[in-house]
């Protein structure tokens, strides 16, 4: 075992503490990664504050990991020491079931996908996984991604969750030239949704609570920017969009947004508030509309997304913080005060 410095939250209401955790010895197919940056996803906060009611403490969150390969096991073929790599929300799965064989490891039908944190790793003594708020991690090579050379590791880290979670539904539902796409909420996921939908060639509208981030929206690639606190927005944009991506972390009046879709239009929920959301069936029936969900993406699609972002010069807009600033950053994310992803510099753990 290898002792590693990490930041853990001891309970739902306690601040983070700097701790020592253990990483397993390298198995033949394992890769040891020196983590340089870890993004802060709102899912870390839902989990760590036990809003989803499934947290196992102490918890080391972090599923937006970018770093450099430090060592590889004897049978590793895909990576070598010095490679620039990432790890997202998944670190293992059964590998045998229909979904794993179809590159949809996130839907593993075997014993389930093993999450990067807060998950019991059935291939390794059912140990609870610890995530990326740490200085290194050991991951099977099949769950390691290659970061394009052109991309800084700091701006790459958030792509491992925010990037794939927006790329996958945009790709699946056909965002591209001639399509009108709206993104609700311009936070960590939302700002990547804007960049990626624009790069795919769609006409992009941001639906944010206020116009306070309008200038940024234009810089990220949005063609239009409207405030949802202004009811006129819902009148003006009725029947406009082919696709709406809802990235909001809180409960939303989905029925209001169904009215913004064209007939056969689709609203995809990636935002995952704890409370149930309500929809009146008539809002779906009128216009044959679809309310869909989307859960991250498989490993192959995550690599496709990284390569797409590399080709289009896309990375996250980041504010880099130290380990000691994690609590304050979580509060700022909840307050909507994030431009547009906090990224923890793990070198600061040595301070
Ligand atoms: P974030 O950075 O906090 O962004 C969420 C945005 O939603 C905010 O910037 C804000 O945008 C808007 N918002 C927040 N509270 C709101 C409220 N009460 N009413 C209306 N709008 C509000 O969070 P994130 O990291 O992007 O994550 C967003 C959600 O996606 C979370 O629920 C997270 O758990 C979930 N998620 C899901 C997946 C998946 O696989 N499906 C993966 C990752 C994350 P404006 O200020 O522009 O209005
Ligand atoms: Zn995430």
Short mmCIF file of N, CA and C in Angstrom, two decimals, residues 35-41 62-67 84-89 132 145 147-148 151-164 191-192 302 305-306 314-318 320 341-346:
data_model
loop_
_atom_site.label_atom_id
_atom_site.label_comp_id
_atom_site.label_asym_id
_atom_site.label_seq_id
_atom_site.Cartn_x
_atom_site.Cartn_y
_atom_site.Cartn_z
N UNK A 35 -1.68 12.98 -9.45
CA UNK A 35 -2.75 13.93 -9.76
C UNK A 35 -2.20 15.35 -9.65
N UNK A 36 -2.45 16.14 -10.68
CA UNK A 36 -2.03 17.55 -10.61
C UNK A 36 -3.21 18.46 -10.31
N UNK A 37 -4.35 18.18 -10.95
CA UNK A 37 -5.54 19.02 -10.75
C UNK A 37 -6.78 18.15 -10.60
N UNK A 38 -7.68 18.59 -9.72
CA UNK A 38 -8.97 17.91 -9.55
C UNK A 38 -10.07 18.97 -9.56
N UNK A 39 -11.04 18.81 -10.45
CA UNK A 39 -12.15 19.76 -10.53
C UNK A 39 -13.15 19.52 -9.41
N UNK A 40 -13.89 20.58 -9.08
CA UNK A 40 -14.98 20.48 -8.10
C UNK A 40 -16.30 20.48 -8.87
N UNK A 41 -16.98 19.32 -8.84
CA UNK A 41 -18.27 19.15 -9.50
C UNK A 41 -19.38 19.32 -8.46
N UNK A 62 -14.05 13.88 -5.74
CA UNK A 62 -13.21 14.23 -6.89
C UNK A 62 -13.28 13.23 -8.01
N UNK A 63 -13.99 13.58 -9.10
CA UNK A 63 -14.04 12.69 -10.27
C UNK A 63 -13.75 13.48 -11.55
N UNK A 64 -12.96 14.52 -11.38
CA UNK A 64 -12.45 15.28 -12.55
C UNK A 64 -10.95 15.40 -12.35
N UNK A 65 -10.24 14.36 -12.76
CA UNK A 65 -8.84 14.19 -12.39
C UNK A 65 -7.95 14.33 -13.62
N UNK A 66 -6.90 15.14 -13.50
CA UNK A 66 -5.89 15.20 -14.57
C UNK A 66 -4.51 15.15 -13.94
N UNK A 67 -3.63 14.38 -14.54
CA UNK A 67 -2.28 14.26 -13.99
C UNK A 67 -1.35 13.54 -14.96
N UNK A 84 0.31 12.12 -20.15
CA UNK A 84 -0.66 13.05 -19.54
C UNK A 84 -2.04 12.42 -19.65
N UNK A 85 -2.67 12.21 -18.50
CA UNK A 85 -3.89 11.39 -18.48
C UNK A 85 -4.97 12.01 -17.58
N UNK A 86 -6.16 11.45 -17.72
CA UNK A 86 -7.28 11.85 -16.87
C UNK A 86 -8.05 10.64 -16.39
N UNK A 87 -8.82 10.87 -15.32
CA UNK A 87 -9.76 9.86 -14.80
C UNK A 87 -11.06 10.61 -14.51
N UNK A 88 -12.17 10.02 -14.90
CA UNK A 88 -13.46 10.65 -14.68
C UNK A 88 -14.23 9.99 -13.56
N UNK A 89 -15.51 9.75 -13.78
CA UNK A 89 -16.41 9.29 -12.71
C UNK A 89 -16.33 7.80 -12.46
N UNK A 132 -10.42 12.22 -6.32
CA UNK A 132 -9.31 12.99 -6.83
C UNK A 132 -8.79 14.13 -5.98
N UNK A 145 -7.89 7.89 -19.27
CA UNK A 145 -8.09 8.61 -20.53
C UNK A 145 -6.81 9.35 -20.89
N UNK A 147 -5.10 12.71 -22.25
CA UNK A 147 -5.36 14.15 -22.42
C UNK A 147 -4.57 14.63 -23.64
N UNK A 148 -5.25 15.30 -24.60
CA UNK A 148 -4.54 15.80 -25.79
C UNK A 148 -3.36 16.71 -25.41
N UNK A 151 -3.66 20.54 -24.63
CA UNK A 151 -4.55 21.00 -23.56
C UNK A 151 -3.83 21.04 -22.21
N UNK A 152 -3.94 22.15 -21.50
CA UNK A 152 -3.38 22.21 -20.15
C UNK A 152 -4.10 21.24 -19.22
N UNK A 153 -3.39 20.68 -18.26
CA UNK A 153 -4.04 19.70 -17.36
C UNK A 153 -5.10 20.37 -16.47
N UNK A 154 -4.90 21.67 -16.17
CA UNK A 154 -5.88 22.36 -15.33
C UNK A 154 -7.22 22.52 -16.04
N UNK A 155 -7.17 22.89 -17.33
CA UNK A 155 -8.43 23.09 -18.07
C UNK A 155 -8.98 21.76 -18.59
N UNK A 156 -8.14 20.72 -18.56
CA UNK A 156 -8.61 19.40 -18.98
C UNK A 156 -9.41 18.71 -17.88
N UNK A 157 -9.00 18.91 -16.61
CA UNK A 157 -9.61 18.14 -15.51
C UNK A 157 -11.15 18.19 -15.55
N UNK A 158 -11.77 19.38 -15.66
CA UNK A 158 -13.24 19.41 -15.62
C UNK A 158 -13.92 18.69 -16.79
N UNK A 159 -13.17 18.46 -17.87
CA UNK A 159 -13.78 17.76 -19.00
C UNK A 159 -14.15 16.33 -18.62
N UNK A 160 -13.45 15.77 -17.62
CA UNK A 160 -13.65 14.37 -17.27
C UNK A 160 -15.03 14.09 -16.68
N UNK A 161 -15.71 15.15 -16.18
CA UNK A 161 -17.13 14.98 -15.84
C UNK A 161 -17.97 16.02 -16.58
N UNK A 162 -17.70 17.30 -16.35
CA UNK A 162 -18.53 18.34 -16.99
C UNK A 162 -18.49 18.22 -18.51
N UNK A 163 -17.34 17.87 -19.05
CA UNK A 163 -17.21 17.75 -20.51
C UNK A 163 -18.03 16.59 -21.06
N UNK A 164 -17.81 15.41 -20.52
CA UNK A 164 -18.50 14.23 -21.06
C UNK A 164 -20.00 14.29 -20.76
N UNK A 191 -21.40 25.78 -18.83
CA UNK A 191 -20.46 26.52 -19.68
C UNK A 191 -19.77 25.59 -20.66
N UNK A 192 -19.56 24.33 -20.27
CA UNK A 192 -19.01 23.37 -21.23
C UNK A 192 -20.04 23.00 -22.27
N UNK A 302 -15.83 9.17 -23.68
CA UNK A 302 -15.08 10.19 -22.95
C UNK A 302 -13.78 10.53 -23.69
N UNK A 305 -14.71 12.62 -26.62
CA UNK A 305 -14.97 14.01 -26.19
C UNK A 305 -13.65 14.75 -25.98
N UNK A 306 -12.67 14.11 -25.33
CA UNK A 306 -11.38 14.79 -25.10
C UNK A 306 -10.71 15.12 -26.43
N UNK A 314 -10.88 23.45 -27.08
CA UNK A 314 -11.77 23.71 -25.94
C UNK A 314 -11.17 23.17 -24.65
N UNK A 315 -11.34 23.95 -23.59
CA UNK A 315 -11.04 23.48 -22.24
C UNK A 315 -11.99 24.21 -21.33
N UNK A 316 -11.99 23.86 -20.05
CA UNK A 316 -12.87 24.56 -19.10
C UNK A 316 -12.29 25.93 -18.76
N UNK A 317 -13.17 26.84 -18.34
CA UNK A 317 -12.73 28.10 -17.73
C UNK A 317 -12.56 27.80 -16.25
N UNK A 318 -11.36 27.99 -15.72
CA UNK A 318 -11.11 27.51 -14.36
C UNK A 318 -10.60 28.61 -13.44
N UNK A 320 -8.22 28.33 -10.15
CA UNK A 320 -7.42 27.35 -9.43
C UNK A 320 -7.36 27.71 -7.95
N UNK A 341 -15.39 26.74 -13.24
CA UNK A 341 -15.10 25.51 -12.52
C UNK A 341 -13.93 25.76 -11.58
N UNK A 342 -14.08 25.38 -10.32
CA UNK A 342 -12.93 25.40 -9.42
C UNK A 342 -12.11 24.14 -9.66
N UNK A 343 -10.80 24.34 -9.69
CA UNK A 343 -9.87 23.24 -9.89
C UNK A 343 -8.84 23.30 -8.77
N UNK A 344 -8.71 22.19 -8.08
CA UNK A 344 -7.78 22.14 -6.94
C UNK A 344 -6.38 21.78 -7.45
N UNK A 345 -5.40 22.59 -7.07
CA UNK A 345 -4.00 22.30 -7.41
C UNK A 345 -3.43 21.43 -6.30
N UNK A 346 -3.22 20.16 -6.57
CA UNK A 346 -2.84 19.23 -5.49
C UNK A 346 -1.41 19.46 -5.00
#
